[in-house]
Amino acid sequence: MKLTNEQVAFYHENGYLLVKNVFTADEANLMCSEMESVIAEDCPRRILEKSGSVRSFFAPHFTNELFDLVSRDERVAAPTAQLLDGEVYLYQGKLNTKAAMCGDWWEWHQDYTYWKQDDGMPRPDVLTAMIFLNDVTEFNGPMLLIPGSHKTGTVDNEAHQAELSDEEYAKYLQKAEYMTSLTADLKYKLNQQTIRNWATSNGLVSATGPAGSVLFFHGNVFHASSNNLSPWPRHTYLLTYNHTGNEPLEIEHPRPEFLAVRKGVAIKPVKVNFDAVLTT
Ligand code: SIN
Ligand code: MN
């Protein structure tokens, strides 16, 4: 799949691009059923919510043929190479399974902060393609983004810590035992005032579309998503691609490969026949 010049320009201007119906509804359904067996595996790659439901499952492509093929599918890999203007490799893959009625939120953050601080990635020449495995609507916790926020670069999170120190917050939580079950705390998040300022000047968008749509978003774009209180799940497959010239530098304690692939092989996009994969 080749993006038009208008689509590429839109991505660079806004820090995201939503392309609807990239995969068919049947293909999205097949990914959903494969997902059920993948996330049944109890292993360190599986992250649970406080409710006990699965929040994320990292690197499904390590063990599942369909998710491996989809990560190289020309409908996501070729547009990504166009947007990053060069060869790319898969840096991270994950399923975010935002369960019906209880899937938890993602606070406002920039992805590249994690890859820079925790992995030593030199530049934000990186993006994520989020494949919708269900219809994503205003009800089931769509991703929210601030258009153009990627242009500000990486915001210094140290200077944007929450108003209370860790110690003060821990004391506050201890006041009542039930408080500890209320948070879904991200390591690096954006300060509320930063979001207020940016949202006031640039507005917010919510990425909704039918199952099979793909949201491409820049490593520095501000984004978040709300809880899923609807009776419909919001399952998504997120593929993070890094430019091959942007491999992380040596660091002392690298994170496991299921979170960050440090030495990547350039992807050769393939045409995937879902039926053939699933009947073998
Ligand atoms: C993410 O920020 O990586 C995912 C957010 C979401 O699943 O809504
Ligand atoms: Mn993110």
mmCIF file of C-alpha atoms and ligand atoms in Angstrom:
data_model
loop_
_atom_site.group_PDB
_atom_site.id
_atom_site.type_symbol
_atom_site.label_atom_id
_atom_site.label_comp_id
_atom_site.label_asym_id
_atom_site.label_seq_id
_atom_site.Cartn_x
_atom_site.Cartn_y
_atom_site.Cartn_z
ATOM 1 C CA MET A 1 0.000 0.000 0.000
ATOM 2 C CA LYS A 2 1.362 3.387 -0.985
ATOM 3 C CA LEU A 3 0.295 6.576 0.760
ATOM 4 C CA THR A 4 -0.529 9.664 -1.284
ATOM 5 C CA ASN A 5 1.573 12.825 -0.955
ATOM 6 C CA GLU A 6 -1.400 14.400 0.878
ATOM 7 C CA GLN A 7 -1.447 11.597 3.441
ATOM 8 C CA VAL A 8 2.315 11.872 4.020
ATOM 9 C CA ALA A 9 2.025 15.661 4.403
ATOM 10 C CA PHE A 10 -0.908 15.227 6.825
ATOM 11 C CA TYR A 11 1.190 12.868 8.984
ATOM 12 C CA HIS A 12 4.136 15.273 9.123
ATOM 13 C CA GLU A 13 1.876 18.218 9.969
ATOM 14 C CA ASN A 14 -0.264 16.462 12.583
ATOM 15 C CA GLY A 15 1.893 13.632 13.952
ATOM 16 C CA TYR A 16 -0.685 10.979 13.064
ATOM 17 C CA LEU A 17 -2.569 9.507 10.125
ATOM 18 C CA LEU A 18 -5.704 7.387 10.349
ATOM 19 C CA VAL A 19 -6.352 5.133 7.346
ATOM 20 C CA LYS A 20 -9.688 3.346 7.427
ATOM 21 C CA ASN A 21 -10.370 -0.226 6.261
ATOM 22 C CA VAL A 22 -6.751 -1.186 5.569
ATOM 23 C CA PHE A 23 -7.559 -4.748 6.629
ATOM 24 C CA THR A 24 -10.971 -6.292 5.936
ATOM 25 C CA ALA A 25 -13.475 -6.950 8.729
ATOM 26 C CA ASP A 26 -12.856 -10.703 8.228
ATOM 27 C CA GLU A 27 -9.105 -10.245 8.631
ATOM 28 C CA ALA A 28 -9.633 -8.191 11.802
ATOM 29 C CA ASN A 29 -11.906 -10.949 13.111
ATOM 30 C CA LEU A 30 -9.302 -13.595 12.413
ATOM 31 C CA MET A 31 -6.675 -11.567 14.287
ATOM 32 C CA CYS A 32 -9.136 -11.303 17.195
ATOM 33 C CA SER A 33 -9.595 -15.053 17.413
ATOM 34 C CA GLU A 34 -5.831 -15.699 17.182
ATOM 35 C CA MET A 35 -5.383 -13.095 19.912
ATOM 36 C CA GLU A 36 -7.557 -15.103 22.320
ATOM 37 C CA SER A 37 -5.203 -18.080 22.225
ATOM 38 C CA VAL A 38 -2.072 -15.891 22.351
ATOM 39 C CA ILE A 39 -3.134 -13.979 25.479
ATOM 40 C CA ALA A 40 -4.148 -17.174 27.284
ATOM 41 C CA GLU A 41 -0.445 -17.861 27.850
ATOM 42 C CA ASP A 42 0.650 -16.915 31.364
ATOM 43 C CA CYS A 43 4.174 -15.510 30.845
ATOM 44 C CA PRO A 44 6.223 -12.341 31.549
ATOM 45 C CA ARG A 45 5.090 -10.847 28.226
ATOM 46 C CA ARG A 46 1.516 -10.689 29.547
ATOM 47 C CA ILE A 47 0.517 -7.637 31.626
ATOM 48 C CA LEU A 48 -2.662 -7.748 33.706
ATOM 49 C CA GLU A 49 -4.899 -4.922 34.899
ATOM 50 C CA LYS A 50 -5.771 -4.621 38.575
ATOM 51 C CA SER A 51 -9.119 -6.199 37.629
ATOM 52 C CA GLY A 52 -7.238 -9.315 36.464
ATOM 53 C CA SER A 53 -8.120 -8.804 32.792
ATOM 54 C CA VAL A 54 -5.266 -8.696 30.277
ATOM 55 C CA ARG A 55 -4.021 -5.146 29.543
ATOM 56 C CA SER A 56 -1.215 -5.913 27.084
ATOM 57 C CA PHE A 57 0.585 -8.868 25.596
ATOM 58 C CA PHE A 58 4.043 -8.032 24.257
ATOM 59 C CA ALA A 59 5.672 -9.538 21.177
ATOM 60 C CA PRO A 60 2.873 -11.861 20.034
ATOM 61 C CA HIS A 61 4.918 -12.145 16.803
ATOM 62 C CA PHE A 62 7.629 -14.103 18.665
ATOM 63 C CA THR A 63 5.350 -17.129 18.927
ATOM 64 C CA ASN A 64 2.416 -16.599 16.572
ATOM 65 C CA GLU A 65 2.758 -16.904 12.813
ATOM 66 C CA LEU A 66 -0.161 -14.634 11.906
ATOM 67 C CA PHE A 67 1.035 -11.758 14.102
ATOM 68 C CA ASP A 68 4.541 -12.195 12.717
ATOM 69 C CA LEU A 69 3.257 -11.981 9.138
ATOM 70 C CA VAL A 70 1.027 -8.993 9.894
ATOM 71 C CA SER A 71 4.063 -7.136 11.275
ATOM 72 C CA ARG A 72 5.605 -7.463 7.802
ATOM 73 C CA ASP A 73 2.359 -6.968 5.847
ATOM 74 C CA GLU A 74 2.901 -4.452 3.061
ATOM 75 C CA ARG A 75 -0.229 -2.574 4.158
ATOM 76 C CA VAL A 76 1.527 -1.422 7.339
ATOM 77 C CA ALA A 77 5.248 -1.905 6.680
ATOM 78 C CA ALA A 78 5.356 -0.058 3.325
ATOM 79 C CA PRO A 79 3.503 3.116 4.504
ATOM 80 C CA THR A 80 5.709 3.153 7.598
ATOM 81 C CA ALA A 81 8.873 3.100 5.470
ATOM 82 C CA GLN A 82 7.378 5.979 3.469
ATOM 83 C CA LEU A 83 6.584 8.005 6.609
ATOM 84 C CA LEU A 84 9.981 7.370 8.191
ATOM 85 C CA ASP A 85 11.668 7.879 4.836
ATOM 86 C CA GLY A 86 13.911 4.816 4.774
ATOM 87 C CA GLU A 87 14.219 1.190 5.831
ATOM 88 C CA VAL A 88 12.555 0.168 9.083
ATOM 89 C CA TYR A 89 12.649 -2.741 11.521
ATOM 90 C CA LEU A 90 10.187 -3.884 14.141
ATOM 91 C CA TYR A 91 11.171 -2.411 17.492
ATOM 92 C CA GLN A 92 8.210 -3.537 19.569
ATOM 93 C CA GLY A 93 4.913 -5.346 18.994
ATOM 94 C CA LYS A 94 2.030 -5.612 21.461
ATOM 95 C CA LEU A 95 -1.628 -6.395 21.748
ATOM 96 C CA ASN A 96 -3.573 -3.905 23.853
ATOM 97 C CA THR A 97 -6.727 -5.688 24.895
ATOM 98 C CA LYS A 98 -8.924 -3.047 26.435
ATOM 99 C CA ALA A 99 -11.648 -5.250 27.887
ATOM 100 C CA ALA A 100 -15.357 -4.408 27.766
ATOM 101 C CA MET A 101 -16.665 -2.737 30.935
ATOM 102 C CA CYS A 102 -13.310 -2.601 32.731
ATOM 103 C CA GLY A 103 -10.362 -1.911 30.367
ATOM 104 C CA ASP A 104 -8.154 0.680 32.037
ATOM 105 C CA TRP A 105 -6.923 4.069 30.797
ATOM 106 C CA TRP A 106 -3.581 5.236 29.387
ATOM 107 C CA GLU A 107 -2.528 8.558 30.791
ATOM 108 C CA TRP A 108 -1.129 11.353 28.591
ATOM 109 C CA HIS A 109 2.405 10.551 27.447
ATOM 110 C CA GLN A 110 4.898 10.504 24.581
ATOM 111 C CA ASP A 111 6.186 7.065 23.555
ATOM 112 C CA TYR A 112 9.662 8.207 22.537
ATOM 113 C CA THR A 113 10.421 9.279 26.123
ATOM 114 C CA TYR A 114 10.478 5.576 27.097
ATOM 115 C CA TRP A 115 12.635 4.572 24.152
ATOM 116 C CA LYS A 116 15.085 7.402 24.748
ATOM 117 C CA GLN A 117 15.326 7.154 28.539
ATOM 118 C CA ASP A 118 15.029 3.402 29.009
ATOM 119 C CA ASP A 119 16.535 2.066 25.774
ATOM 120 C CA GLY A 120 18.968 4.752 24.542
ATOM 121 C CA MET A 121 17.275 5.383 21.188
ATOM 122 C CA PRO A 122 19.088 8.380 19.631
ATOM 123 C CA ARG A 123 16.291 10.127 17.693
ATOM 124 C CA PRO A 124 12.482 10.040 17.424
ATOM 125 C CA ASP A 125 12.647 8.463 13.944
ATOM 126 C CA VAL A 126 10.082 5.948 15.095
ATOM 127 C CA LEU A 127 6.335 5.466 14.790
ATOM 128 C CA THR A 128 3.601 3.074 15.797
ATOM 129 C CA ALA A 129 0.929 1.546 13.593
ATOM 130 C CA MET A 130 -2.137 0.650 15.661
ATOM 131 C CA ILE A 131 -4.372 -1.883 13.934
ATOM 132 C CA PHE A 132 -7.990 -1.850 15.132
ATOM 133 C CA LEU A 133 -9.161 -5.422 15.726
ATOM 134 C CA ASN A 134 -12.667 -4.222 16.682
ATOM 135 C CA ASP A 135 -14.693 -1.206 15.639
ATOM 136 C CA VAL A 136 -13.312 1.700 17.669
ATOM 137 C CA THR A 137 -15.980 4.236 18.623
ATOM 138 C CA GLU A 138 -16.379 7.117 21.067
ATOM 139 C CA PHE A 139 -17.605 4.516 23.581
ATOM 140 C CA ASN A 140 -14.848 1.932 23.923
ATOM 141 C CA GLY A 141 -11.810 4.025 24.824
ATOM 142 C CA PRO A 142 -10.395 5.341 21.531
ATOM 143 C CA MET A 143 -6.961 6.862 21.421
ATOM 144 C CA LEU A 144 -6.940 10.640 21.938
ATOM 145 C CA LEU A 145 -4.185 12.707 20.312
ATOM 146 C CA ILE A 146 -3.140 16.350 20.190
ATOM 147 C CA PRO A 147 -2.455 17.201 16.535
ATOM 148 C CA GLY A 148 0.904 18.845 15.936
ATOM 149 C CA SER A 149 2.219 18.155 19.463
ATOM 150 C CA HIS A 150 5.039 15.986 18.029
ATOM 151 C CA LYS A 151 6.680 19.181 16.784
ATOM 152 C CA THR A 152 7.558 20.272 20.299
ATOM 153 C CA GLY A 153 10.123 17.467 20.593
ATOM 154 C CA THR A 154 10.456 15.396 23.711
ATOM 155 C CA VAL A 155 9.095 17.148 26.770
ATOM 156 C CA ASP A 156 11.289 16.978 29.828
ATOM 157 C CA ASN A 157 9.318 14.693 32.134
ATOM 158 C CA GLU A 158 11.530 15.415 35.144
ATOM 159 C CA ALA A 159 10.279 18.999 35.014
ATOM 160 C CA HIS A 160 6.723 17.813 34.558
ATOM 161 C CA GLN A 161 6.250 15.462 37.457
ATOM 162 C CA ALA A 162 2.890 15.248 39.200
ATOM 163 C CA GLU A 163 2.268 17.925 41.798
ATOM 164 C CA LEU A 164 2.844 15.572 44.748
ATOM 165 C CA SER A 165 6.205 13.893 45.392
ATOM 166 C CA ASP A 166 6.289 10.064 45.481
ATOM 167 C CA GLU A 167 6.522 10.220 49.250
ATOM 168 C CA GLU A 168 3.572 12.571 49.637
ATOM 169 C CA TYR A 169 1.505 10.507 47.270
ATOM 170 C CA ALA A 170 2.360 7.246 49.065
ATOM 171 C CA LYS A 171 1.219 8.853 52.340
ATOM 172 C CA TYR A 172 -1.988 9.992 50.713
ATOM 173 C CA LEU A 173 -2.682 6.481 49.385
ATOM 174 C CA GLN A 174 -2.105 4.961 52.816
ATOM 175 C CA LYS A 175 -4.992 6.955 54.261
ATOM 176 C CA ALA A 176 -7.405 4.332 53.007
ATOM 177 C CA GLU A 177 -6.461 0.903 51.753
ATOM 178 C CA TYR A 178 -8.877 1.005 48.828
ATOM 179 C CA MET A 179 -6.973 3.957 47.323
ATOM 180 C CA THR A 180 -4.151 1.721 46.123
ATOM 181 C CA SER A 181 -6.493 0.005 43.688
ATOM 182 C CA LEU A 182 -7.439 3.210 41.902
ATOM 183 C CA THR A 183 -4.345 4.085 39.937
ATOM 184 C CA ALA A 184 -2.960 2.920 36.598
ATOM 185 C CA ASP A 185 0.315 4.740 36.926
ATOM 186 C CA LEU A 186 2.600 5.318 33.932
ATOM 187 C CA LYS A 187 6.309 5.831 34.502
ATOM 188 C CA TYR A 188 6.665 8.893 32.270
ATOM 189 C CA LYS A 189 3.603 11.022 31.821
ATOM 190 C CA LEU A 190 2.851 14.542 30.739
ATOM 191 C CA ASN A 191 1.936 17.255 33.167
ATOM 192 C CA GLN A 192 -1.724 18.313 33.216
ATOM 193 C CA GLN A 193 -0.892 21.957 32.517
ATOM 194 C CA THR A 194 1.110 20.967 29.423
ATOM 195 C CA ILE A 195 -1.902 19.054 28.099
ATOM 196 C CA ARG A 196 -4.298 21.865 28.967
ATOM 197 C CA ASN A 197 -2.167 24.395 27.054
ATOM 198 C CA TRP A 198 -1.680 22.218 24.000
ATOM 199 C CA ALA A 199 -5.288 21.009 23.840
ATOM 200 C CA THR A 200 -6.522 24.588 24.132
ATOM 201 C CA SER A 201 -4.399 25.746 21.208
ATOM 202 C CA ASN A 202 -4.450 22.634 18.952
ATOM 203 C CA GLY A 203 -7.609 20.756 19.998
ATOM 204 C CA LEU A 204 -7.991 17.014 20.480
ATOM 205 C CA VAL A 205 -8.770 14.246 18.024
ATOM 206 C CA SER A 206 -10.176 10.857 18.850
ATOM 207 C CA ALA A 207 -9.127 8.032 16.538
ATOM 208 C CA THR A 208 -12.257 6.092 15.697
ATOM 209 C CA GLY A 209 -12.972 3.798 12.764
ATOM 210 C CA PRO A 210 -14.097 0.353 11.719
ATOM 211 C CA ALA A 211 -12.200 -2.822 12.576
ATOM 212 C CA GLY A 212 -9.268 -3.147 10.173
ATOM 213 C CA SER A 213 -8.391 0.580 10.249
ATOM 214 C CA VAL A 214 -4.814 1.635 11.043
ATOM 215 C CA LEU A 215 -3.662 4.640 13.058
ATOM 216 C CA PHE A 216 -0.041 5.625 12.350
ATOM 217 C CA PHE A 217 1.344 7.903 15.076
ATOM 218 C CA HIS A 218 4.649 9.660 15.694
ATOM 219 C CA GLY A 219 6.858 8.718 18.679
ATOM 220 C CA ASN A 220 6.551 12.243 20.065
ATOM 221 C CA VAL A 221 2.835 12.941 19.589
ATOM 222 C CA PHE A 222 0.940 13.465 22.882
ATOM 223 C CA HIS A 223 -1.651 10.712 23.347
ATOM 224 C CA ALA A 224 -3.859 8.987 25.918
ATOM 225 C CA SER A 225 -7.026 6.898 26.112
ATOM 226 C CA SER A 226 -9.887 6.535 28.554
ATOM 227 C CA ASN A 227 -11.298 3.520 30.345
ATOM 228 C CA ASN A 228 -13.625 1.266 28.422
ATOM 229 C CA LEU A 229 -16.983 1.385 30.168
ATOM 230 C CA SER A 230 -18.838 0.117 27.111
ATOM 231 C CA PRO A 231 -19.927 -3.508 26.715
ATOM 232 C CA TRP A 232 -17.633 -3.838 23.660
ATOM 233 C CA PRO A 233 -13.903 -4.603 23.796
ATOM 234 C CA ARG A 234 -11.300 -2.427 22.096
ATOM 235 C CA HIS A 235 -8.601 -4.843 20.996
ATOM 236 C CA THR A 236 -5.687 -3.390 19.025
ATOM 237 C CA TYR A 237 -2.360 -4.684 17.653
ATOM 238 C CA LEU A 238 0.391 -2.050 17.946
ATOM 239 C CA LEU A 239 3.513 -2.301 15.826
ATOM 240 C CA THR A 240 6.351 0.087 16.557
ATOM 241 C CA TYR A 241 8.841 0.511 13.739
ATOM 242 C CA ASN A 242 12.215 2.154 14.063
ATOM 243 C CA HIS A 243 14.390 3.557 11.267
ATOM 244 C CA THR A 244 17.314 1.164 10.716
ATOM 245 C CA GLY A 245 19.728 4.085 11.203
ATOM 246 C CA ASN A 246 18.313 4.779 14.666
ATOM 247 C CA GLU A 247 19.243 1.677 16.647
ATOM 248 C CA PRO A 248 19.602 2.281 20.402
ATOM 249 C CA LEU A 249 23.071 3.036 21.738
ATOM 250 C CA GLU A 250 24.820 0.712 24.205
ATOM 251 C CA ILE A 251 23.374 0.983 27.705
ATOM 252 C CA GLU A 252 24.161 -0.798 30.947
ATOM 253 C CA HIS A 253 20.847 -2.537 31.634
ATOM 254 C CA PRO A 254 18.979 -3.141 28.374
ATOM 255 C CA ARG A 255 15.308 -4.069 28.642
ATOM 256 C CA PRO A 256 14.256 -7.512 27.413
ATOM 257 C CA GLU A 257 13.971 -8.005 23.681
ATOM 258 C CA PHE A 258 10.182 -8.375 23.893
ATOM 259 C CA LEU A 259 10.078 -4.669 24.874
ATOM 260 C CA ALA A 260 12.852 -3.287 22.668
ATOM 261 C CA VAL A 261 14.658 -4.862 19.737
ATOM 262 C CA ARG A 262 18.076 -3.236 19.696
ATOM 263 C CA LYS A 263 19.544 -4.736 16.522
ATOM 264 C CA GLY A 264 16.924 -4.992 13.850
ATOM 265 C CA VAL A 265 16.697 -6.538 10.419
ATOM 266 C CA ALA A 266 15.174 -4.276 7.745
ATOM 267 C CA ILE A 267 11.670 -5.465 6.900
ATOM 268 C CA LYS A 268 10.887 -6.698 3.428
ATOM 269 C CA PRO A 269 7.125 -6.077 3.141
ATOM 270 C CA VAL A 270 5.063 -9.175 2.232
ATOM 271 C CA LYS A 271 1.556 -9.818 0.909
ATOM 272 C CA VAL A 272 -0.293 -11.847 3.524
ATOM 273 C CA ASN A 273 -2.990 -14.369 2.710
ATOM 274 C CA PHE A 274 -4.802 -14.818 6.031
ATOM 275 C CA ASP A 275 -6.806 -17.861 4.959
ATOM 276 C CA ALA A 276 -3.675 -19.712 3.865
ATOM 277 C CA VAL A 277 -1.944 -19.001 7.185
ATOM 278 C CA LEU A 278 -4.845 -20.157 9.301
ATOM 279 C CA THR A 279 -5.553 -23.352 7.398
ATOM 280 C CA THR A 280 -1.954 -24.637 7.536
HETATM 281 C C1 SIN B 1 -0.185 3.315 24.069
HETATM 282 O O1 SIN B 1 -0.093 4.456 24.469
HETATM 283 O O2 SIN B 1 0.828 2.671 23.800
HETATM 284 C C2 SIN B 1 -1.508 2.672 23.855
HETATM 285 C C3 SIN B 1 -2.664 3.465 24.236
HETATM 286 C C4 SIN B 1 -3.926 2.729 23.979
HETATM 287 O O3 SIN B 1 -3.929 1.491 23.812
HETATM 288 O O4 SIN B 1 -4.976 3.385 23.934
HETATM 289 MN MN MN B 2 1.863 5.210 23.973
#
